[in-house]
């Protein structure tokens, strides 16, 4: 939107999120919305403030890594973005945008937040070709998206307090004994009967 119309990022970010918040309020409730509203205002402010701080006397933003380092900037930026968004998700919050869409779908479908964000952002990143007519930018966008998604899922999944595995085997006693004595983990044996075959 910024490159196509010149509307500042923080302005379009704010208004798009206001629209998403209407849906989130009905589906996800007030508690989620209060955290998200805080994040939207904070991110809107910091998008503006950081741009003001980093602009030079001509109004240009600097290339922090220097020329020719776009790919490294993608990797570093995606990692930082993924960690930040992962920590927000751990606390049941959202930074707005496609996060809200991901949370709404995640409420009804068992798909990870990182993957849902990736699906939404694939459409957005692909559409930037219409503005730039440059596949290089699209590929860099996909690189950021892929790394960010992996990091988000890593941060969110590493915060889980417990994980359950179901193991089906005729050697269940050996497996249970190994898990219990060598891995020092709890084991529960379930004796089941298939209902169709009895």
XYZ file of N, CA and C in Angstrom:
594
model
N 0.842 -1.201 0.000
C 0.000 0.000 0.000
C 0.873 1.246 0.000
N 1.963 1.213 0.777
C 2.839 2.386 0.864
C 3.442 2.713 -0.504
N 4.007 1.713 -1.172
C 4.662 1.980 -2.451
C 3.666 2.274 -3.568
N 2.455 1.742 -3.463
C 1.454 1.984 -4.514
C 0.775 3.331 -4.353
N 0.556 3.770 -3.088
C -0.231 4.988 -2.867
C 0.511 6.098 -2.133
N 1.599 5.746 -1.431
C 2.321 6.745 -0.643
C 1.766 6.928 0.759
N 0.698 6.201 1.092
C 0.140 6.269 2.450
C 1.141 5.628 3.403
N 1.471 6.315 4.487
C 2.470 5.808 5.432
C 2.058 4.458 6.008
N 3.048 3.629 6.309
C 2.802 2.258 6.779
C 1.937 2.249 8.026
N 2.252 3.122 8.989
C 1.519 3.094 10.245
C 0.041 3.458 10.064
N -0.266 4.276 9.060
C -1.653 4.679 8.825
C -2.466 3.503 8.270
N -1.949 2.863 7.217
C -2.680 1.724 6.644
C -2.749 0.579 7.639
N -1.657 0.357 8.384
C -1.628 -0.693 9.407
C -2.741 -0.477 10.431
N -2.910 0.765 10.871
C -3.904 1.081 11.885
C -5.325 0.848 11.367
N -5.634 1.328 10.165
C -7.004 1.226 9.661
C -7.372 -0.202 9.264
N -6.438 -0.943 8.702
C -6.720 -2.350 8.370
C -7.004 -3.134 9.645
N -6.224 -2.866 10.693
C -6.424 -3.579 11.947
C -7.719 -3.187 12.639
N -8.130 -1.958 12.476
C -9.419 -1.545 13.055
C -10.545 -2.390 12.463
N -10.468 -2.654 11.168
C -11.474 -3.494 10.512
C -11.421 -4.928 11.049
N -10.205 -5.490 11.159
C -10.055 -6.854 11.678
C -10.545 -6.967 13.123
N -10.387 -5.913 13.896
C -10.768 -5.953 15.310
C -12.276 -6.103 15.488
N -13.051 -5.612 14.537
C -14.508 -5.770 14.606
C -14.861 -7.252 14.614
N -14.218 -8.020 13.732
C -14.462 -9.465 13.674
C -13.900 -10.168 14.908
N -12.707 -9.759 15.332
C -12.063 -10.402 16.479
C -12.872 -10.209 17.754
N -13.489 -9.048 17.899
C -14.279 -8.767 19.093
C -15.440 -9.750 19.217
N -16.107 -10.021 18.117
C -17.243 -10.940 18.144
C -16.804 -12.387 18.348
N -15.673 -12.775 17.750
C -15.273 -14.183 17.740
C -14.335 -14.535 18.892
N -13.362 -13.668 19.185
C -12.320 -14.010 20.156
C -12.499 -13.355 21.524
N -13.369 -12.369 21.626
C -13.667 -11.783 22.923
C -12.837 -10.563 23.287
N -13.228 -9.938 24.422
C -12.620 -8.681 24.869
C -11.173 -8.831 25.309
N -10.861 -9.933 26.019
C -9.511 -10.093 26.558
C -8.480 -10.103 25.435
N -8.753 -10.867 24.383
C -7.862 -10.900 23.226
C -7.786 -9.522 22.587
N -8.932 -8.857 22.445
C -8.973 -7.564 21.768
C -8.219 -6.481 22.517
N -8.284 -6.494 23.850
C -7.564 -5.479 24.628
C -6.061 -5.622 24.418
N -5.559 -6.879 24.461
C -4.124 -7.104 24.216
C -3.744 -6.682 22.803
N -4.603 -7.001 21.848
C -4.310 -6.676 20.456
C -4.364 -5.177 20.212
N -5.339 -4.495 20.810
C -5.422 -3.032 20.665
C -4.164 -2.379 21.221
N -3.704 -2.860 22.366
C -2.456 -2.335 22.937
C -1.296 -2.545 21.957
N -1.208 -3.772 21.392
C -0.121 -4.082 20.458
C -0.215 -3.227 19.195
N -1.433 -3.003 18.706
C -1.604 -2.197 17.487
C -1.158 -0.756 17.736
N -1.576 -0.167 18.867
C -1.155 1.205 19.173
C 0.357 1.284 19.385
N 0.910 0.294 20.109
C 2.357 0.296 20.363
C 3.133 0.151 19.062
N 2.719 -0.787 18.204
C 3.435 -1.004 16.950
C 3.270 0.176 16.002
N 2.075 0.770 15.976
C 1.866 1.962 15.150
C 2.818 3.077 15.585
N 2.922 3.284 16.904
C 3.818 4.317 17.414
C 5.271 4.012 17.076
N 5.707 2.773 17.312
C 7.115 2.433 17.081
C 7.476 2.423 15.597
N 6.522 2.050 14.722
C 6.785 2.159 13.281
C 7.081 3.611 12.910
N 6.309 4.520 13.474
C 6.533 5.947 13.210
C 7.828 6.431 13.856
N 8.021 6.101 15.135
C 9.169 6.634 15.885
C 10.502 6.152 15.328
N 10.592 4.874 15.011
C 11.865 4.339 14.512
C 12.205 4.951 13.157
N 11.189 5.128 12.309
C 11.459 5.772 11.017
C 11.970 7.197 11.207
N 11.397 7.919 12.176
C 11.844 9.288 12.426
C 13.279 9.320 12.960
N 13.601 8.362 13.809
C 14.945 8.314 14.394
C 16.019 7.930 13.387
N 15.699 7.062 12.459
C 16.704 6.526 11.548
C 16.877 7.320 10.260
N 15.925 8.182 9.928
C 16.029 8.946 8.677
C 17.217 9.902 8.735
N 17.921 10.023 7.593
C 19.023 10.985 7.524
C 18.484 12.373 7.181
N 19.390 13.317 6.944
C 18.964 14.703 6.685
C 18.160 14.837 5.393
N 18.298 13.874 4.465
C 17.528 13.903 3.216
C 16.202 13.153 3.328
N 15.924 12.577 4.504
C 14.688 11.839 4.707
C 14.746 10.387 4.287
N 15.952 9.876 3.985
C 16.105 8.487 3.554
C 16.418 7.584 4.738
N 15.894 6.358 4.677
C 16.214 5.363 5.704
C 17.529 4.679 5.352
N 18.366 4.369 6.352
C 19.690 3.797 6.061
C 19.618 2.315 5.713
N 20.646 1.839 5.011
C 20.840 0.405 4.792
C 21.809 -0.049 5.878
N 21.291 -0.623 6.942
C 22.109 -0.950 8.101
C 23.207 -1.965 7.799
N 22.970 -2.880 6.866
C 23.971 -3.888 6.524
C 24.794 -3.517 5.304
N 24.494 -2.383 4.698
C 25.242 -1.978 3.512
C 24.644 -2.562 2.245
N 25.118 -2.093 1.095
C 24.572 -2.570 -0.179
C 24.921 -4.036 -0.428
N 24.018 -4.733 -1.130
C 24.263 -6.128 -1.475
C 23.990 -7.119 -0.363
N 23.426 -6.666 0.739
C 23.184 -7.547 1.879
C 21.691 -7.786 2.116
N 20.898 -7.701 1.047
C 19.455 -7.849 1.203
C 19.068 -9.212 1.771
N 19.745 -10.267 1.296
C 19.385 -11.607 1.760
C 19.697 -11.771 3.247
N 20.830 -11.254 3.689
C 21.169 -11.325 5.113
C 20.186 -10.502 5.942
N 19.755 -9.369 5.402
C 18.753 -8.558 6.099
C 17.447 -9.342 6.241
N 17.084 -10.114 5.200
C 15.877 -10.953 5.267
C 15.994 -11.970 6.392
N 17.131 -12.633 6.491
C 17.314 -13.682 7.495
C 17.280 -13.091 8.904
N 18.042 -12.031 9.127
C 18.096 -11.407 10.457
C 16.729 -10.835 10.836
N 16.124 -10.095 9.910
C 14.812 -9.498 10.187
C 13.741 -10.540 10.463
N 13.740 -11.620 9.670
C 12.741 -12.677 9.857
C 12.909 -13.368 11.199
N 14.165 -13.598 11.607
C 14.413 -14.222 12.910
C 13.918 -13.366 14.059
N 14.238 -12.077 14.015
C 13.797 -11.152 15.070
C 12.271 -11.053 15.078
N 11.682 -10.940 13.891
C 10.225 -10.848 13.770
C 9.545 -12.103 14.311
N 10.084 -13.281 13.962
C 9.509 -14.537 14.423
C 9.561 -14.688 15.930
N 10.713 -14.333 16.537
C 10.827 -14.408 18.002
C 9.846 -13.456 18.670
N 9.758 -12.232 18.168
C 8.846 -11.261 18.768
C 7.398 -11.704 18.684
N 6.994 -12.172 17.503
C 5.614 -12.611 17.342
C 5.344 -13.883 18.140
N 6.337 -14.757 18.238
C 6.179 -15.969 19.041
C 5.899 -15.643 20.496
N 6.635 -14.679 21.050
C 6.418 -14.290 22.446
C 5.046 -13.654 22.643
N 4.587 -12.903 21.647
C 3.242 -12.327 21.723
C 2.200 -13.448 21.735
N 2.374 -14.445 20.867
C 1.421 -15.559 20.785
C 1.416 -16.397 22.059
N 2.581 -16.567 22.687
C 2.653 -17.327 23.938
C 1.736 -16.705 24.986
N 1.622 -15.399 24.948
C 0.792 -14.679 25.915
C -0.618 -14.423 25.386
N -1.028 -15.218 24.387
C -2.366 -15.128 23.799
C -2.693 -13.742 23.265
N -1.684 -13.091 22.714
C -1.882 -11.775 22.129
C -1.749 -11.827 20.620
N -1.768 -10.670 20.018
C -1.659 -10.550 18.577
C -1.035 -9.211 18.256
N -0.315 -9.140 17.143
C 0.241 -7.859 16.712
C -0.624 -7.237 15.628
N -1.779 -7.843 15.386
C -2.690 -7.310 14.385
C -2.431 -7.920 13.015
N -3.152 -7.425 12.022
C -2.974 -7.905 10.658
C -3.386 -9.357 10.507
N -2.553 -10.114 9.789
C -2.882 -11.510 9.531
C -2.863 -12.356 10.796
N -2.244 -11.852 11.872
C -2.296 -12.569 13.158
C -3.742 -12.765 13.603
N -4.556 -11.732 13.442
C -5.955 -11.802 13.871
C -6.693 -12.861 13.062
N -6.457 -12.872 11.752
C -7.076 -13.890 10.909
C -6.636 -15.280 11.363
N -5.337 -15.423 11.661
C -4.808 -16.718 12.098
C -5.449 -17.164 13.407
N -5.600 -16.255 14.364
C -6.223 -16.608 15.648
C -7.676 -17.031 15.461
N -8.413 -16.344 14.576
C -9.817 -16.682 14.344
C -9.922 -18.092 13.753
N -9.101 -18.391 12.745
C -9.139 -19.722 12.128
C -8.662 -20.777 13.115
N -7.607 -20.454 13.901
C -7.051 -21.402 14.873
C -8.073 -21.794 15.936
N -9.031 -20.924 16.190
C -10.069 -21.239 17.173
C -10.942 -22.403 16.717
N -11.106 -22.543 15.404
C -11.988 -23.574 14.868
C -11.248 -24.726 14.185
N -10.013 -24.504 13.772
C -9.243 -25.536 13.063
C -7.923 -25.787 13.788
N -7.473 -27.035 13.760
C -6.226 -27.406 14.435
C -5.044 -27.221 13.486
N -4.712 -25.957 13.211
C -3.572 -25.602 12.374
C -2.735 -24.609 13.169
N -1.403 -24.744 13.109
C -0.545 -23.869 13.917
C -0.673 -22.417 13.456
N -0.438 -21.504 14.394
C -0.537 -20.075 14.090
C 0.463 -19.669 13.011
N 1.690 -20.196 13.126
C 2.715 -19.864 12.137
C 2.303 -20.265 10.735
N 1.719 -21.444 10.603
C 1.291 -21.919 9.287
C 0.138 -21.086 8.748
N -0.809 -20.715 9.608
C -1.939 -19.888 9.154
C -1.466 -18.519 8.685
N -0.528 -17.935 9.427
C 0.028 -16.638 9.013
C 0.724 -16.786 7.666
N 1.432 -17.895 7.492
C 2.130 -18.133 6.230
C 1.138 -18.186 5.067
N 0.031 -18.898 5.242
C -0.961 -18.998 4.164
C -1.519 -17.626 3.796
N -1.839 -16.827 4.804
C -2.380 -15.479 4.535
C -1.340 -14.603 3.850
N -0.103 -14.660 4.346
C 0.941 -13.777 3.825
C 1.436 -14.177 2.441
N 1.261 -15.444 2.062
C 1.632 -15.854 0.698
C 0.841 -15.034 -0.318
N -0.440 -14.826 -0.041
C -1.285 -14.044 -0.948
C -0.797 -12.592 -0.994
N -0.504 -12.035 0.173
C -0.069 -10.633 0.239
C 1.272 -10.441 -0.462
N 2.219 -11.321 -0.174
C 3.557 -11.190 -0.768
C 3.496 -11.380 -2.283
N 2.710 -12.355 -2.726
C 2.585 -12.581 -4.171
C 2.007 -11.359 -4.873
N 1.070 -10.673 -4.217
C 0.442 -9.513 -4.839
C 1.394 -8.325 -4.971
N 2.508 -8.320 -4.233
C 3.428 -7.177 -4.344
C 4.120 -7.153 -5.709
N 4.070 -8.276 -6.437
C 4.612 -8.272 -7.798
C 3.839 -7.285 -8.678
N 2.547 -7.115 -8.405
C 1.727 -6.199 -9.192
C 2.183 -4.747 -9.028
N 2.802 -4.435 -7.869
C 3.267 -3.073 -7.612
C 4.688 -2.878 -8.137
N 5.579 -3.854 -7.861
C 7.001 -3.686 -8.168
C 7.422 -4.291 -9.508
N 6.649 -5.260 -10.016
C 7.067 -6.013 -11.209
C 8.482 -6.551 -11.043
N 8.766 -7.085 -9.864
C 10.112 -7.551 -9.533
C 10.003 -8.841 -8.721
N 10.369 -9.979 -9.331
C 10.279 -11.264 -8.631
C 11.284 -11.376 -7.505
N 12.370 -10.595 -7.574
C 13.391 -10.640 -6.515
C 12.771 -10.245 -5.175
N 11.983 -9.196 -5.162
C 11.321 -8.764 -3.928
C 10.337 -9.817 -3.430
N 9.634 -10.453 -4.357
C 8.685 -11.502 -3.982
C 9.436 -12.665 -3.330
N 10.555 -13.075 -3.925
C 11.340 -14.180 -3.368
C 11.914 -13.814 -1.998
N 12.372 -12.579 -1.836
C 12.843 -12.138 -0.519
C 11.699 -12.165 0.492
N 10.519 -11.765 0.059
C 9.351 -11.814 0.934
C 9.033 -13.233 1.373
N 9.104 -14.179 0.436
C 8.866 -15.584 0.781
C 9.941 -16.111 1.719
N 11.183 -15.654 1.553
C 12.268 -16.062 2.458
C 11.976 -15.593 3.872
N 11.590 -14.328 4.006
C 11.242 -13.783 5.328
C 10.075 -14.568 5.918
N 9.057 -14.811 5.125
C 7.870 -15.518 5.591
C 8.205 -16.926 6.065
N 9.004 -17.658 5.300
C 9.359 -19.034 5.639
C 10.135 -19.097 6.951
N 11.151 -18.250 7.089
C 11.973 -18.249 8.310
C 11.143 -17.787 9.498
N 10.350 -16.737 9.319
C 9.514 -16.218 10.394
C 8.541 -17.288 10.893
N 7.936 -18.042 9.974
C 6.982 -19.084 10.339
C 7.642 -20.172 11.173
N 8.824 -20.594 10.767
C 9.559 -21.629 11.512
C 9.881 -21.136 12.922
N 10.363 -19.900 13.028
C 10.731 -19.357 14.338
C 9.499 -19.193 15.227
N 8.384 -18.702 14.675
C 7.149 -18.557 15.462
C 6.731 -19.905 16.031
N 6.664 -20.921 15.171
C 6.239 -22.243 15.637
C 7.223 -22.811 16.656
N 8.520 -22.555 16.470
C 9.527 -23.032 17.432
C 9.307 -22.386 18.800
N 9.121 -21.071 18.822
C 8.938 -20.361 20.087
C 7.646 -20.806 20.770
N 6.547 -20.886 20.008
C 5.259 -21.267 20.587
C 5.304 -22.709 21.095
N 5.836 -23.628 20.293
C 5.869 -25.038 20.689
C 6.850 -25.311 21.820
N 7.931 -24.558 21.905
C 8.904 -24.771 22.983
C 8.355 -24.313 24.330
N 7.278 -23.526 24.323
C 6.681 -23.050 25.560
C 5.686 -24.049 26.153
N 5.360 -25.081 25.400
C 4.390 -26.055 25.899
C 4.949 -26.765 27.119
N 4.091 -26.984 28.097
C 4.512 -27.622 29.342
C 4.567 -29.133 29.214
N 3.787 -29.709 28.325
C 3.780 -31.164 28.194
C 3.468 -31.553 26.759
N 3.948 -32.719 26.401
C 3.690 -33.275 25.090
C 3.290 -34.727 25.287
N 2.310 -35.181 24.552
C 1.836 -36.549 24.682
C 2.077 -37.290 23.377
N 2.629 -38.505 23.489
C 2.828 -39.371 22.339
C 2.014 -40.635 22.538
N 1.380 -41.098 21.491
C 0.704 -42.384 21.524
C 1.534 -43.356 20.683
N 1.987 -44.440 21.307
C 2.825 -45.427 20.628
C 2.053 -46.737 20.578
N 1.861 -47.272 19.379
C 1.176 -48.545 19.193
C 2.219 -49.598 18.837
N 2.363 -50.630 19.679
C 3.375 -51.648 19.415
C 3.068 -52.922 20.185
N 3.459 -54.055 19.597
C 3.355 -55.322 20.315
C 4.450 -55.433 21.368
N 5.491 -54.620 21.244
C 6.595 -54.618 22.213
C 6.399 -53.487 23.220
N 5.170 -53.288 23.645
C 4.840 -52.161 24.508
C 5.552 -52.213 25.862
N 5.779 -53.394 26.403
C 6.444 -53.492 27.707
C 7.895 -53.027 27.624
N 8.611 -53.441 26.558
C 10.011 -53.022 26.383
C 10.097 -51.507 26.186
N 9.216 -50.968 25.365
C 9.220 -49.527 25.095
C 8.914 -48.752 26.376
N 7.899 -49.197 27.116
C 7.516 -48.510 28.355
C 8.649 -48.540 29.367
N 9.314 -49.680 29.497
C 10.415 -49.804 30.452
C 11.577 -48.885 30.074
N 11.896 -48.806 28.787
C 12.986 -47.938 28.318
C 12.657 -46.467 28.562
N 11.429 -46.074 28.232
C 11.028 -44.675 28.445
C 11.081 -44.327 29.932
N 10.621 -45.237 30.756
C 10.562 -44.986 32.196
C 11.940 -44.949 32.840
N 12.803 -45.923 32.516
C 14.099 -46.018 33.204
C 15.184 -45.155 32.580
N 15.223 -45.083 31.262
C 16.312 -44.348 30.608
C 15.978 -42.878 30.359
N 14.735 -42.600 29.993
C 14.350 -41.212 29.701
C 13.700 -40.519 30.895
N 13.358 -41.298 31.915
C 12.739 -40.764 33.137
C 11.475 -39.957 32.826
N 10.617 -40.552 32.007
C 9.346 -39.934 31.656
C 8.208 -40.856 32.066
N 7.046 -40.277 32.262
C 5.877 -41.062 32.650
C 5.319 -41.854 31.480
N 4.778 -43.023 31.791
C 4.200 -43.897 30.772
C 2.860 -44.419 31.288
N 1.860 -44.433 30.433
C 0.563 -45.031 30.758
C 0.246 -46.055 29.679
N -0.046 -47.295 30.098
C -0.422 -48.324 29.144
C -1.936 -48.384 29.038
N -2.426 -48.389 27.807
C -3.859 -48.453 27.554
C -4.154 -49.738 26.787
N -5.086 -50.502 27.288
C -5.501 -51.731 26.619
C -6.785 -51.429 25.868
N -6.717 -51.402 24.537
C -7.861 -50.968 23.751
C -8.457 -52.084 22.914
N -9.716 -51.910 22.568
C -10.421 -52.842 21.687
C -11.037 -52.060 20.538
N -10.722 -52.477 19.306
C -11.325 -51.831 18.151
C -12.825 -52.109 18.122
N -13.633 -51.061 18.045
C -15.083 -51.253 18.158
C -15.659 -51.973 16.944
N -15.116 -51.732 15.750
C -15.662 -52.338 14.533
C -15.448 -53.855 14.556
N -14.212 -54.269 14.866
C -13.913 -55.714 14.830
C -14.142 -56.401 16.178
N -14.327 -55.591 17.216
C -14.464 -56.077 18.607
C -13.202 -56.820 19.055
